[in-house]
Amino acid sequence: MLNTEIANILIAKFGTESFKIYCIMEAEKNSLLAIDEKNRFPDEPTEYDYDASWWANKYTELMNQENH
């Protein structure tokens, strides 16, 4: 399942305000996992950076929509 699909389901189920909190927490979780994986496997690529960025960007997108 793609992040976009997950986002749409969570927004529908829990609402935008709760989803914003989730986005920040998911971004932080993936950042922590990326750091850990880079420390343990420095020569291996990680997808956690991408996910951390995706969720942080989704939060920013929602905040920008709120301010317009």
N, CA and C atoms as an extended XYZ file, in Angstrom:
204
Properties=species:S:1:pos:R:3:atomname:S:1:resname:S:1:resid:I:1 pbc="F F F"
N         0.852       -1.179        0.000 N   MET     1
C         0.000        0.000        0.000 CA  MET     1
C         0.896        1.239        0.000 C   MET     1
N         0.552        2.184       -0.805 N   LEU     2
C         1.330        3.416       -0.914 CA  LEU     2
C         1.021        4.381        0.229 C   LEU     2
N         1.972        5.238        0.539 N   ASN     3
C         1.763        6.239        1.592 CA  ASN     3
C         0.535        7.095        1.326 C   ASN     3
N         0.299        7.443        0.077 N   THR     4
C        -0.857        8.273       -0.265 CA  THR     4
C        -2.157        7.569        0.092 C   THR     4
N        -2.225        6.279       -0.178 N   GLU     5
C        -3.420        5.515        0.158 CA  GLU     5
C        -3.612        5.443        1.680 C   GLU     5
N        -2.530        5.226        2.387 N   ILE     6
C        -2.587        5.197        3.848 CA  ILE     6
C        -3.065        6.545        4.376 C   ILE     6
N        -2.522        7.615        3.830 N   ALA     7
C        -2.903        8.964        4.257 CA  ALA     7
C        -4.392        9.190        4.057 C   ALA     7
N        -4.911        8.829        2.913 N   ASN     8
C        -6.336        9.043        2.628 CA  ASN     8
C        -7.220        8.267        3.590 C   ASN     8
N        -6.848        7.030        3.888 N   ILE     9
C        -7.636        6.214        4.820 CA  ILE     9
C        -7.601        6.813        6.224 C   ILE     9
N        -6.417        7.216        6.675 N   LEU    10
C        -6.287        7.762        8.026 CA  LEU    10
C        -7.005        9.092        8.177 C   LEU    10
N        -6.948        9.935        7.168 N   ILE    11
C        -7.684       11.206        7.222 CA  ILE    11
C        -9.180       10.936        7.318 C   ILE    11
N        -9.671       10.006        6.502 N   ALA    12
C       -11.104        9.681        6.522 CA  ALA    12
C       -11.525        9.100        7.873 C   ALA    12
N       -10.663        8.315        8.471 N   LYS    13
C       -11.017        7.635        9.720 CA  LYS    13
C       -10.847        8.513       10.955 C   LYS    13
N        -9.764        9.320       10.988 N   PHE    14
C        -9.425       10.053       12.207 CA  PHE    14
C        -9.505       11.569       12.084 C   PHE    14
N        -9.640       12.092       10.885 N   GLY    15
C        -9.701       13.533       10.682 CA  GLY    15
C        -8.328       14.138       10.466 C   GLY    15
N        -8.327       15.328        9.904 N   THR    16
C        -7.085       15.992        9.506 CA  THR    16
C        -6.213       16.373       10.694 C   THR    16
N        -6.798       16.858       11.761 N   GLU    17
C        -5.985       17.297       12.902 CA  GLU    17
C        -5.214       16.143       13.527 C   GLU    17
N        -5.868       15.027       13.729 N   SER    18
C        -5.172       13.850       14.267 CA  SER    18
C        -4.135       13.339       13.276 C   SER    18
N        -4.472       13.401       12.007 N   PHE    19
C        -3.544       12.927       10.983 CA  PHE    19
C        -2.270       13.774       10.943 C   PHE    19
N        -2.383       15.053       11.181 N   LYS    20
C        -1.182       15.910       11.214 CA  LYS    20
C        -0.217       15.438       12.294 C   LYS    20
N        -0.752       15.095       13.452 N   ILE    21
C         0.095       14.585       14.538 CA  ILE    21
C         0.761       13.280       14.100 C   ILE    21
N        -0.012       12.427       13.470 N   TYR    22
C         0.529       11.166       12.969 CA  TYR    22
C         1.677       11.420       11.996 C   TYR    22
N         1.510       12.374       11.105 N   CYS    23
C         2.551       12.680       10.111 CA  CYS    23
C         3.868       13.040       10.785 C   CYS    23
N         3.814       13.895       11.781 N   ILE    24
C         5.028       14.307       12.481 CA  ILE    24
C         5.657       13.113       13.196 C   ILE    24
N         4.828       12.307       13.821 N   MET    25
C         5.348       11.147       14.539 CA  MET    25
C         5.934       10.112       13.570 C   MET    25
N         5.286        9.887       12.461 N   GLU    26
C         5.772        8.925       11.469 CA  GLU    26
C         7.080        9.419       10.843 C   GLU    26
N         7.173       10.718       10.590 N   ALA    27
C         8.412       11.287       10.059 CA  ALA    27
C         9.555       11.098       11.052 C   ALA    27
N         9.281       11.351       12.315 N   GLU    28
C        10.314       11.197       13.349 CA  GLU    28
C        10.730        9.732       13.492 C   GLU    28
N         9.760        8.840       13.502 N   LYS    29
C        10.053        7.411       13.607 CA  LYS    29
C        10.978        6.967       12.476 C   LYS    29
N        10.649        7.372       11.261 N   ASN    30
C        11.462        6.970       10.115 CA  ASN    30
C        12.842        7.621       10.134 C   ASN    30
N        12.942        8.820       10.646 N   SER    31
C        14.256        9.460       10.804 CA  SER    31
C        15.124        8.674       11.779 C   SER    31
N        14.527        8.255       12.891 N   LEU    32
C        15.264        7.461       13.871 CA  LEU    32
C        15.708        6.116       13.284 C   LEU    32
N        14.817        5.483       12.538 N   LEU    33
C        15.167        4.211       11.902 CA  LEU    33
C        16.270        4.392       10.862 C   LEU    33
N        16.229        5.496       10.123 N   ALA    34
C        17.268        5.765        9.125 CA  ALA    34
C        18.628        5.934        9.790 C   ALA    34
N        18.665        6.680       10.869 N   ILE    35
C        19.923        6.886       11.597 CA  ILE    35
C        20.457        5.559       12.113 C   ILE    35
N        19.588        4.757       12.707 N   ASP    36
C        19.998        3.464       13.233 CA  ASP    36
C        20.527        2.553       12.121 C   ASP    36
N        19.809        2.509       11.030 N   GLU    37
C        20.232        1.633        9.934 CA  GLU    37
C        21.558        2.091        9.325 C   GLU    37
N        21.737        3.394        9.195 N   LYS    38
C        23.003        3.919        8.656 CA  LYS    38
C        24.166        3.603        9.598 C   LYS    38
N        23.912        3.623       10.903 N   ASN    39
C        24.961        3.286       11.869 CA  ASN    39
C        25.315        1.803       11.820 C   ASN    39
N        24.317        0.960       11.650 N   ARG    40
C        24.563       -0.481       11.643 CA  ARG    40
C        25.039       -0.996       10.289 C   ARG    40
N        24.567       -0.376        9.213 N   PHE    41
C        24.905       -0.819        7.855 CA  PHE    41
C        25.284        0.393        7.003 C   PHE    41
N        26.447        0.968        7.239 N   PRO    42
C        26.804        2.234        6.581 CA  PRO    42
C        26.881        2.165        5.057 C   PRO    42
N        27.100        0.990        4.514 N   ASP    43
C        27.238        0.886        3.056 CA  ASP    43
C        25.942        0.493        2.354 C   ASP    43
N        24.872        0.343        3.111 N   GLU    44
C        23.595       -0.084        2.539 CA  GLU    44
C        22.648        1.113        2.394 C   GLU    44
N        21.900        1.160        1.303 N   PRO    45
C        20.898        2.231        1.165 CA  PRO    45
C        19.721        1.981        2.117 C   PRO    45
N        19.024        3.025        2.466 N   THR    46
C        17.857        2.903        3.347 CA  THR    46
C        16.663        3.627        2.741 C   THR    46
N        15.506        3.040        2.913 N   GLU    47
C        14.277        3.683        2.441 CA  GLU    47
C        13.677        4.582        3.514 C   GLU    47
N        14.214        4.498        4.706 N   TYR    48
C        13.644        5.277        5.807 CA  TYR    48
C        13.777        6.779        5.585 C   TYR    48
N        14.852        7.213        4.947 N   ASP    49
C        14.999        8.644        4.642 CA  ASP    49
C        13.859        9.134        3.759 C   ASP    49
N        13.530        8.342        2.750 N   TYR    50
C        12.437        8.709        1.853 CA  TYR    50
C        11.135        8.835        2.630 C   TYR    50
N        10.831        7.829        3.452 N   ASP    51
C         9.572        7.866        4.198 CA  ASP    51
C         9.539        9.012        5.200 C   ASP    51
N        10.649        9.274        5.847 N   ALA    52
C        10.696       10.401        6.786 CA  ALA    52
C        10.385       11.701        6.065 C   ALA    52
N        10.971       11.873        4.918 N   SER    53
C        10.748       13.074        4.120 CA  SER    53
C         9.298       13.146        3.618 C   SER    53
N         8.769       12.011        3.176 N   TRP    54
C         7.407       11.986        2.637 CA  TRP    54
C         6.408       12.431        3.690 C   TRP    54
N         6.510       11.869        4.898 N   TRP    55
C         5.551       12.213        5.954 CA  TRP    55
C         5.731       13.651        6.440 C   TRP    55
N         6.952       14.122        6.505 N   ALA    56
C         7.192       15.521        6.883 CA  ALA    56
C         6.609       16.459        5.824 C   ALA    56
N         6.781       16.112        4.561 N   ASN    57
C         6.221       16.928        3.477 CA  ASN    57
C         4.696       16.920        3.496 C   ASN    57
N         4.107       15.778        3.837 N   LYS    58
C         2.644       15.695        3.927 CA  LYS    58
C         2.133       16.611        5.036 C   LYS    58
N         2.834       16.631        6.160 N   TYR    59
C         2.469       17.538        7.251 CA  TYR    59
C         2.539       18.993        6.787 C   TYR    59
N         3.611       19.349        6.124 N   THR    60
C         3.778       20.713        5.618 CA  THR    60
C         2.670       21.063        4.639 C   THR    60
N         2.336       20.135        3.764 N   GLU    61
C         1.255       20.345        2.797 CA  GLU    61
C        -0.062       20.648        3.516 C   GLU    61
N        -0.375       19.880        4.534 N   LEU    62
C        -1.614       20.092        5.284 CA  LEU    62
C        -1.607       21.428        6.026 C   LEU    62
N        -0.474       21.791        6.579 N   MET    63
C        -0.363       23.074        7.268 CA  MET    63
C        -0.535       24.233        6.295 C   MET    63
N         0.039       24.106        5.120 N   ASN    64
C        -0.099       25.157        4.102 CA  ASN    64
C        -1.529       25.290        3.628 C   ASN    64
N        -2.245       24.181        3.504 N   GLN    65
C        -3.654       24.221        3.122 CA  GLN    65
C        -4.479       24.940        4.196 C   GLN    65
N        -4.127       24.730        5.444 N   GLU    66
C        -4.824       25.345        6.561 CA  GLU    66
C        -4.637       26.866        6.560 C   GLU    66
N        -3.469       27.317        6.129 N   ASN    67
C        -3.146       28.743        6.167 CA  ASN    67
C        -3.648       29.507        4.944 C   ASN    67
N        -4.314       28.828        4.016 N   HIS    68
C        -4.816       29.517        2.824 CA  HIS    68
C        -6.296       29.616        2.817 C   HIS    68
